[in-house]
PDB file of C-alpha atoms in Angstrom:
ATOM      1  CA  GLN A  24      -3.095   8.856-204.767  1.00 68.00           C
ATOM      2  CA  SER A  25      -1.449   5.292-204.310  1.00 71.00           C
ATOM      3  CA  ALA A  26       0.722   3.730-206.721  1.00 85.00           C
ATOM      4  CA  LEU A  27      -1.422   0.722-207.562  1.00 96.00           C
ATOM      5  CA  THR A  28      -5.033   1.094-208.446  1.00 97.00           C
ATOM      6  CA  GLN A  29      -7.516  -1.255-206.946  1.00 97.00           C
ATOM      7  CA  PRO A  30     -11.143  -0.719-206.693  1.00 97.00           C
ATOM      8  CA  ARG A  31     -12.670   0.762-203.701  1.00 97.00           C
ATOM      9  CA  SER A  32     -15.357  -2.388-203.034  1.00 97.00           C
ATOM     10  CA  VAL A  33     -16.355  -5.205-204.281  1.00 98.00           C
ATOM     11  CA  SER A  34     -19.096  -7.402-203.017  1.00 97.00           C
ATOM     12  CA  GLY A  35     -20.369 -11.151-203.385  1.00 96.00           C
ATOM     13  CA  SER A  36     -22.779 -13.680-202.356  1.00 97.00           C
ATOM     14  CA  PRO A  37     -21.584 -16.654-199.880  1.00 97.00           C
ATOM     15  CA  GLY A  38     -20.419 -19.114-202.128  1.00 97.00           C
ATOM     16  CA  GLN A  39     -19.776 -17.712-204.743  1.00 97.00           C
ATOM     17  CA  SER A  40     -16.469 -16.179-205.952  1.00 97.00           C
ATOM     18  CA  VAL A  41     -14.535 -12.373-206.517  1.00 98.00           C
ATOM     19  CA  THR A  42     -12.040 -11.316-207.588  1.00 98.00           C
ATOM     20  CA  ILE A  43      -9.940  -7.944-207.186  1.00 98.00           C
ATOM     21  CA  SER A  44      -7.876  -6.325-209.360  1.00 98.00           C
ATOM     22  CA  CYS A  45      -4.765  -4.294-208.579  1.00 98.00           C
ATOM     23  CA  THR A  46      -3.733  -2.257-211.527  1.00 98.00           C
ATOM     24  CA  GLY A  47       0.078  -0.951-211.913  1.00 97.00           C
ATOM     25  CA  THR A  48       2.593  -0.234-214.627  1.00 96.00           C
ATOM     26  CA  SER A  49       5.842  -1.996-216.241  1.00 95.00           C
ATOM     27  CA  SER A  50       7.695  -0.594-213.367  1.00 93.00           C
ATOM     28  CA  ASP A  51       6.451  -2.222-210.731  1.00 94.00           C
ATOM     29  CA  ILE A  52       3.988  -5.010-211.273  1.00 96.00           C
ATOM     30  CA  GLY A  53       4.852  -5.540-214.966  1.00 96.00           C
ATOM     31  CA  GLY A  54       8.532  -5.808-214.219  1.00 95.00           C
ATOM     32  CA  TYR A  55       8.480  -8.503-211.341  1.00 96.00           C
ATOM     33  CA  ASN A  56       6.793 -11.298-210.564  1.00 96.00           C
ATOM     34  CA  TYR A  57       7.083  -9.949-206.564  1.00 96.00           C
ATOM     35  CA  VAL A  58       3.159  -8.939-206.041  1.00 97.00           C
ATOM     36  CA  SER A  59       1.483  -9.623-202.993  1.00 97.00           C
ATOM     37  CA  TRP A  60      -1.735  -9.371-200.875  1.00 98.00           C
ATOM     38  CA  TYR A  61      -2.751  -8.467-197.414  1.00 98.00           C
ATOM     39  CA  GLN A  62      -6.410  -8.871-195.683  1.00 98.00           C
ATOM     40  CA  GLN A  63      -6.495  -6.306-193.036  1.00 98.00           C
ATOM     41  CA  TYR A  64      -9.846  -6.405-190.249  1.00 98.00           C
ATOM     42  CA  PRO A  65     -10.170  -3.145-188.849  1.00 95.00           C
ATOM     43  CA  GLY A  66      -8.659  -2.203-186.297  1.00 95.00           C
ATOM     44  CA  LYS A  67      -6.054  -4.877-186.791  1.00 97.00           C
ATOM     45  CA  ALA A  68      -2.787  -5.432-188.562  1.00 97.00           C
ATOM     46  CA  PRO A  69      -2.815  -6.241-191.866  1.00 97.00           C
ATOM     47  CA  LYS A  70      -2.336 -10.456-192.667  1.00 97.00           C
ATOM     48  CA  LEU A  71      -0.077 -11.428-195.475  1.00 96.00           C
ATOM     49  CA  MET A  72      -2.768 -13.585-197.662  1.00 97.00           C
ATOM     50  CA  ILE A  73      -0.203 -13.993-201.244  1.00 97.00           C
ATOM     51  CA  TYR A  74       3.405 -13.388-202.418  1.00 96.00           C
ATOM     52  CA  ASP A  75       5.206 -13.535-205.394  1.00 96.00           C
ATOM     53  CA  VAL A  76       2.344 -13.231-207.222  1.00 97.00           C
ATOM     54  CA  ALA A  77       0.663 -16.924-206.792  1.00 97.00           C
ATOM     55  CA  LYS A  78       2.352 -18.676-203.644  1.00 97.00           C
ATOM     56  CA  ARG A  79       0.439 -18.921-200.140  1.00 97.00           C
ATOM     57  CA  PRO A  80       1.958 -18.702-196.843  1.00 94.00           C
ATOM     58  CA  SER A  81       1.456 -21.842-194.252  1.00 93.00           C
ATOM     59  CA  GLY A  82      -1.951 -21.565-193.070  1.00 94.00           C
ATOM     60  CA  VAL A  83      -4.024 -19.488-196.229  1.00 96.00           C
ATOM     61  CA  PRO A  84      -6.829 -21.582-197.355  1.00 96.00           C
ATOM     62  CA  ASP A  85      -6.328 -22.116-200.516  1.00 96.00           C
ATOM     63  CA  ARG A  86      -9.896 -20.129-201.410  1.00 97.00           C
ATOM     64  CA  PHE A  87      -7.401 -17.439-201.885  1.00 98.00           C
ATOM     65  CA  SER A  88      -5.249 -17.621-205.187  1.00 98.00           C
ATOM     66  CA  GLY A  89      -3.524 -15.281-207.047  1.00 98.00           C
ATOM     67  CA  SER A  90      -2.517 -14.537-210.379  1.00 97.00           C
ATOM     68  CA  LYS A  91      -1.019 -11.641-213.059  1.00 98.00           C
ATOM     69  CA  SER A  92      -1.432 -10.970-216.434  1.00 97.00           C
ATOM     70  CA  GLY A  93       0.667  -7.665-217.871  1.00 97.00           C
ATOM     71  CA  ASN A  94       0.394  -4.897-215.277  1.00 97.00           C
ATOM     72  CA  THR A  95      -2.352  -6.153-213.832  1.00 98.00           C
ATOM     73  CA  ALA A  96      -2.491  -8.401-210.812  1.00 98.00           C
ATOM     74  CA  SER A  97      -5.618 -10.405-209.302  1.00 98.00           C
ATOM     75  CA  LEU A  98      -6.593 -11.438-205.962  1.00 98.00           C
ATOM     76  CA  ILE A  99      -9.163 -14.480-206.470  1.00 98.00           C
ATOM     77  CA  ILE A 100     -11.322 -15.658-203.739  1.00 98.00           C
ATOM     78  CA  SER A 101     -13.664 -18.644-204.541  1.00 97.00           C
ATOM     79  CA  GLY A 102     -16.407 -20.052-202.225  1.00 97.00           C
ATOM     80  CA  LEU A 103     -16.885 -16.934-200.420  1.00 97.00           C
ATOM     81  CA  GLN A 104     -17.369 -17.206-196.429  1.00 97.00           C
ATOM     82  CA  ALA A 105     -18.957 -13.918-193.975  1.00 97.00           C
ATOM     83  CA  GLU A 106     -15.402 -14.235-192.545  1.00 97.00           C
ATOM     84  CA  ASP A 107     -13.630 -12.879-195.689  1.00 97.00           C
ATOM     85  CA  GLU A 108     -15.471  -9.729-195.201  1.00 98.00           C
ATOM     86  CA  ALA A 109     -12.419  -6.877-194.800  1.00 98.00           C
ATOM     87  CA  ASP A 110     -10.048  -4.601-196.741  1.00 98.00           C
ATOM     88  CA  TYR A 111      -7.319  -6.707-199.338  1.00 98.00           C
ATOM     89  CA  TYR A 112      -4.423  -4.388-200.380  1.00 98.00           C
ATOM     90  CA  CYS A 113      -2.066  -5.532-203.059  1.00 98.00           C
ATOM     91  CA  CYS A 114       1.468  -4.588-202.778  1.00 97.00           C
ATOM     92  CA  SER A 115       4.352  -4.649-205.661  1.00 96.00           C
ATOM     93  CA  TYR A 116       8.105  -4.652-205.677  1.00 94.00           C
ATOM     94  CA  ALA A 117       9.002  -1.522-207.560  1.00 93.00           C
ATOM     95  CA  GLY A 118      12.600  -1.697-208.513  1.00 89.00           C
ATOM     96  CA  THR A 119      15.676  -0.106-206.533  1.00 83.00           C
ATOM     97  CA  TYR A 120      14.555   2.966-206.065  1.00 81.00           C
ATOM     98  CA  THR A 121      10.919   2.807-205.146  1.00 80.00           C
ATOM     99  CA  TYR A 122      11.335  -0.370-203.736  1.00 88.00           C
ATOM    100  CA  TRP A 123       7.589  -1.241-202.839  1.00 94.00           C
ATOM    101  CA  VAL A 124       4.266   0.423-203.760  1.00 94.00           C
ATOM    102  CA  PHE A 125       0.763  -0.683-202.024  1.00 96.00           C
ATOM    103  CA  GLY A 126      -2.646   0.009-203.856  1.00 97.00           C
ATOM    104  CA  GLY A 127      -5.147   2.371-202.046  1.00 96.00           C
ATOM    105  CA  GLY A 128      -7.520  -0.962-200.742  1.00 97.00           C
ATOM    106  CA  SER A 129     -10.633  -2.716-201.722  1.00 98.00           C
ATOM    107  CA  LYS A 130     -13.177  -3.628-199.163  1.00 98.00           C
ATOM    108  CA  LEU A 131     -14.801  -6.757-199.838  1.00 98.00           C
ATOM    109  CA  THR A 132     -18.592  -7.220-198.526  1.00 97.00           C
ATOM    110  CA  VAL A 133     -20.184 -10.504-198.275  1.00 96.00           C
ATOM    111  CA  LEU A 134     -23.718 -10.063-199.085  1.00 93.00           C
TER     112      LEU A 134
ATOM    113  CA  GLN B 139       7.108 -17.575-184.973  1.00 86.00           C
ATOM    114  CA  LEU B 140       8.463 -13.563-185.364  1.00 91.00           C
ATOM    115  CA  GLN B 141       6.384 -11.218-182.893  1.00 95.00           C
ATOM    116  CA  LEU B 142       6.970  -7.539-183.473  1.00 97.00           C
ATOM    117  CA  GLN B 143       5.613  -4.590-181.318  1.00 98.00           C
ATOM    118  CA  GLU B 144       5.728  -0.896-181.726  1.00 98.00           C
ATOM    119  CA  SER B 145       6.014   1.694-178.569  1.00 97.00           C
ATOM    120  CA  GLY B 146       6.348   5.296-178.334  1.00 96.00           C
ATOM    121  CA  PRO B 147       4.935   8.195-177.903  1.00 96.00           C
ATOM    122  CA  GLY B 148       1.067   8.592-179.229  1.00 95.00           C
ATOM    123  CA  LEU B 149       1.405  12.507-179.723  1.00 97.00           C
ATOM    124  CA  VAL B 150       3.917  14.379-181.234  1.00 98.00           C
ATOM    125  CA  LYS B 151       4.016  18.442-181.844  1.00 97.00           C
ATOM    126  CA  PRO B 152       3.960  19.765-185.549  1.00 97.00           C
ATOM    127  CA  SER B 153       7.520  20.408-186.602  1.00 97.00           C
ATOM    128  CA  GLU B 154       9.057  17.776-184.356  1.00 98.00           C
ATOM    129  CA  THR B 155      10.581  14.352-184.877  1.00 98.00           C
ATOM    130  CA  LEU B 156       8.488  11.362-184.390  1.00 98.00           C
ATOM    131  CA  SER B 157      10.350   8.310-182.976  1.00 98.00           C
ATOM    132  CA  LEU B 158       8.851   4.954-182.588  1.00 98.00           C
ATOM    133  CA  THR B 159      10.814   1.333-181.946  1.00 98.00           C
ATOM    134  CA  CYS B 160       9.622  -2.425-182.807  1.00 98.00           C
ATOM    135  CA  THR B 161      10.807  -4.604-180.755  1.00 98.00           C
ATOM    136  CA  VAL B 162      11.932  -8.599-182.179  1.00 96.00           C
ATOM    137  CA  SER B 163      10.782 -11.406-180.105  1.00 95.00           C
ATOM    138  CA  GLY B 164      10.910 -14.838-181.066  1.00 92.00           C
ATOM    139  CA  GLY B 165      13.925 -14.997-183.513  1.00 90.00           C
ATOM    140  CA  SER B 166      16.941 -12.696-183.427  1.00 90.00           C
ATOM    141  CA  ILE B 167      17.188  -9.735-186.161  1.00 92.00           C
ATOM    142  CA  SER B 168      20.347 -10.643-187.211  1.00 87.00           C
ATOM    143  CA  GLY B 169      20.066 -14.107-187.164  1.00 76.00           C
ATOM    144  CA  SER B 170      17.978 -14.154-190.323  1.00 75.00           C
ATOM    145  CA  SER B 171      16.957 -13.250-193.967  1.00 86.00           C
ATOM    146  CA  TYR B 172      14.817 -10.748-192.849  1.00 92.00           C
ATOM    147  CA  TYR B 173      14.461  -7.117-193.714  1.00 94.00           C
ATOM    148  CA  TRP B 174      13.083  -5.095-190.830  1.00 96.00           C
ATOM    149  CA  GLY B 175      10.157  -1.864-192.456  1.00 96.00           C
ATOM    150  CA  TRP B 176       7.639   0.451-191.366  1.00 98.00           C
ATOM    151  CA  ILE B 177       4.647   1.308-193.114  1.00 97.00           C
ATOM    152  CA  ARG B 178       2.073   3.641-192.195  1.00 97.00           C
ATOM    153  CA  GLN B 179      -1.734   3.906-192.428  1.00 97.00           C
ATOM    154  CA  PRO B 180      -3.328   7.345-192.584  1.00 96.00           C
ATOM    155  CA  PRO B 181      -6.852   7.057-190.433  1.00 95.00           C
ATOM    156  CA  GLY B 182      -9.139   5.856-193.197  1.00 93.00           C
ATOM    157  CA  LYS B 183      -6.880   5.585-196.062  1.00 94.00           C
ATOM    158  CA  GLY B 184      -4.534   2.733-197.718  1.00 94.00           C
ATOM    159  CA  LEU B 185      -0.907   1.633-196.475  1.00 96.00           C
ATOM    160  CA  GLU B 186       2.300   3.388-197.399  1.00 95.00           C
ATOM    161  CA  TRP B 187       5.940   1.798-197.055  1.00 95.00           C
ATOM    162  CA  ILE B 188       8.267   4.458-195.392  1.00 97.00           C
ATOM    163  CA  GLY B 189      11.366   2.332-195.370  1.00 96.00           C
ATOM    164  CA  SER B 190      13.210  -0.952-194.301  1.00 96.00           C
ATOM    165  CA  ILE B 191      16.817  -1.585-192.906  1.00 95.00           C
ATOM    166  CA  PHE B 192      18.900  -5.181-193.180  1.00 93.00           C
ATOM    167  CA  TYR B 193      20.879  -5.621-190.409  1.00 87.00           C
ATOM    168  CA  SER B 194      24.047  -4.798-191.579  1.00 88.00           C
ATOM    169  CA  GLY B 195      22.525  -1.435-191.356  1.00 88.00           C
ATOM    170  CA  SER B 196      21.902  -0.820-195.332  1.00 92.00           C
ATOM    171  CA  THR B 197      18.401   1.149-195.271  1.00 95.00           C
ATOM    172  CA  TYR B 198      16.172   1.796-198.356  1.00 94.00           C
ATOM    173  CA  TYR B 199      13.680   4.453-197.858  1.00 95.00           C
ATOM    174  CA  TYR B 200      10.473   5.810-200.209  1.00 94.00           C
ATOM    175  CA  PRO B 201      11.698   8.628-202.219  1.00 92.00           C
ATOM    176  CA  SER B 202       9.127  10.944-201.195  1.00 92.00           C
ATOM    177  CA  LEU B 203       9.626  10.358-197.368  1.00 95.00           C
ATOM    178  CA  LYS B 204      13.743   9.868-197.304  1.00 95.00           C
ATOM    179  CA  SER B 205      14.703  13.074-196.323  1.00 97.00           C
ATOM    180  CA  ARG B 206      12.909  12.905-193.077  1.00 97.00           C
ATOM    181  CA  VAL B 207      13.314   9.048-192.534  1.00 98.00           C
ATOM    182  CA  THR B 208      16.104   7.503-189.988  1.00 98.00           C
ATOM    183  CA  ILE B 209      15.693   3.928-189.485  1.00 97.00           C
ATOM    184  CA  SER B 210      18.239   2.091-187.584  1.00 96.00           C
ATOM    185  CA  VAL B 211      19.191  -1.177-185.931  1.00 95.00           C
ATOM    186  CA  ASP B 212      19.945  -2.473-182.422  1.00 94.00           C
ATOM    187  CA  MET B 213      21.179  -5.595-182.383  1.00 92.00           C
ATOM    188  CA  SER B 214      21.725  -5.996-178.670  1.00 93.00           C
ATOM    189  CA  LYS B 215      18.073  -5.475-177.825  1.00 95.00           C
ATOM    190  CA  ASN B 216      16.455  -6.948-180.849  1.00 95.00           C
ATOM    191  CA  GLN B 217      14.586  -3.591-181.714  1.00 96.00           C
ATOM    192  CA  PHE B 218      14.810  -1.781-184.871  1.00 97.00           C
ATOM    193  CA  SER B 219      13.435   2.154-184.900  1.00 98.00           C
ATOM    194  CA  LEU B 220      12.051   4.783-186.761  1.00 98.00           C
ATOM    195  CA  LYS B 221      12.789   8.321-186.873  1.00 98.00           C
ATOM    196  CA  LEU B 222      10.668  10.925-188.998  1.00 98.00           C
ATOM    197  CA  SER B 223      11.560  14.438-188.716  1.00 97.00           C
ATOM    198  CA  SER B 224       9.466  17.735-189.423  1.00 97.00           C
ATOM    199  CA  VAL B 225       6.480  16.263-188.951  1.00 98.00           C
ATOM    200  CA  THR B 226       3.200  17.517-190.272  1.00 97.00           C
ATOM    201  CA  ALA B 227      -0.467  16.906-189.635  1.00 97.00           C
ATOM    202  CA  ALA B 228      -0.200  14.843-192.682  1.00 97.00           C
ATOM    203  CA  ASP B 229       1.687  12.398-190.974  1.00 98.00           C
ATOM    204  CA  THR B 230      -0.699  11.505-188.138  1.00 98.00           C
ATOM    205  CA  ALA B 231      -1.311   7.558-188.784  1.00 98.00           C
ATOM    206  CA  VAL B 232      -0.735   4.107-187.694  1.00 98.00           C
ATOM    207  CA  TYR B 233       2.713   2.964-187.853  1.00 98.00           C
ATOM    208  CA  TYR B 234       3.569  -1.036-188.331  1.00 98.00           C
ATOM    209  CA  CYS B 235       6.625  -2.153-188.016  1.00 98.00           C
ATOM    210  CA  ALA B 236       7.212  -5.450-189.958  1.00 97.00           C
ATOM    211  CA  GLY B 237       9.548  -8.451-190.568  1.00 95.00           C
ATOM    212  CA  HIS B 238       9.891  -8.849-194.629  1.00 93.00           C
ATOM    213  CA  LEU B 239      11.325 -11.118-196.985  1.00 91.00           C
ATOM    214  CA  PRO B 240      13.806  -9.280-199.818  1.00 88.00           C
ATOM    215  CA  PHE B 241      10.724  -9.289-202.503  1.00 89.00           C
ATOM    216  CA  THR B 242       7.716  -9.401-200.169  1.00 90.00           C
ATOM    217  CA  MET B 243       6.514  -6.648-197.792  1.00 86.00           C
ATOM    218  CA  GLY B 244       5.259  -7.857-194.414  1.00 87.00           C
ATOM    219  CA  ASN B 245       5.253 -11.340-193.664  1.00 90.00           C
ATOM    220  CA  TYR B 246       5.026 -10.183-190.182  1.00 94.00           C
ATOM    221  CA  TRP B 247       3.694  -7.094-188.674  1.00 97.00           C
ATOM    222  CA  GLY B 248       3.748  -5.338-185.092  1.00 97.00           C
ATOM    223  CA  GLN B 249      -0.172  -4.342-184.174  1.00 97.00           C
ATOM    224  CA  GLY B 250       0.469  -0.910-184.854  1.00 97.00           C
ATOM    225  CA  ALA B 251       0.840   1.868-183.206  1.00 98.00           C
ATOM    226  CA  LEU B 252      -1.420   5.529-183.531  1.00 98.00           C
ATOM    227  CA  VAL B 253       0.199   8.326-183.666  1.00 98.00           C
ATOM    228  CA  ILE B 254      -1.012  11.910-183.720  1.00 98.00           C
ATOM    229  CA  VAL B 255       0.402  15.202-184.516  1.00 98.00           C
ATOM    230  CA  SER B 256      -1.168  17.900-182.883  1.00 96.00           C
ATOM    231  CA  SER B 257      -0.337  21.126-180.967  1.00 94.00           C
TER     232      SER B 257
END
């Protein structure tokens, strides 16, 4: 069982917006502003999409955004495109004992 | 742009030690503020951080794996390595190496190496 809780699946139609939630505790998400999100296609390595809760690495479309409230972080994908269909994982820094924890992943289906 | 590549045996027998190496190109392991980590993903499951190392030798391990994990760095070869002892079938996974900043896991990823634990 993963340390962070994500919905197993989410879906949306092209052009719509979807939100993927990631729930942790005050020891990880709630305690630090170090949440990151990764996109993973089948058989491929994950790709960093969001870091430090809401920052985007160079080259990531601004359709991807992140936020956090309390112990829950969210990845928001607006203007959904077929190419966004993938698995998405959240990750949070969790202090100097556990260090980093991941969510179980959410499969995004573009209808 | 950093590039990482995992290498090592794809099949390990139960109770033996899994050994993987990650070769870094496009930058020096010791020439940046990056940490060097290992993450694994069992077939059909999610990601799990295993541990990380800084070029100085400081290591950080996931508590539940700490007793079985050793991560080391070889600056002369621009490589870092993972050893996981006493493996069982539960350790079967795709193992990724990654370069990351202090509080962000996985800025750069290798392509992954599937390791199967089986007799």
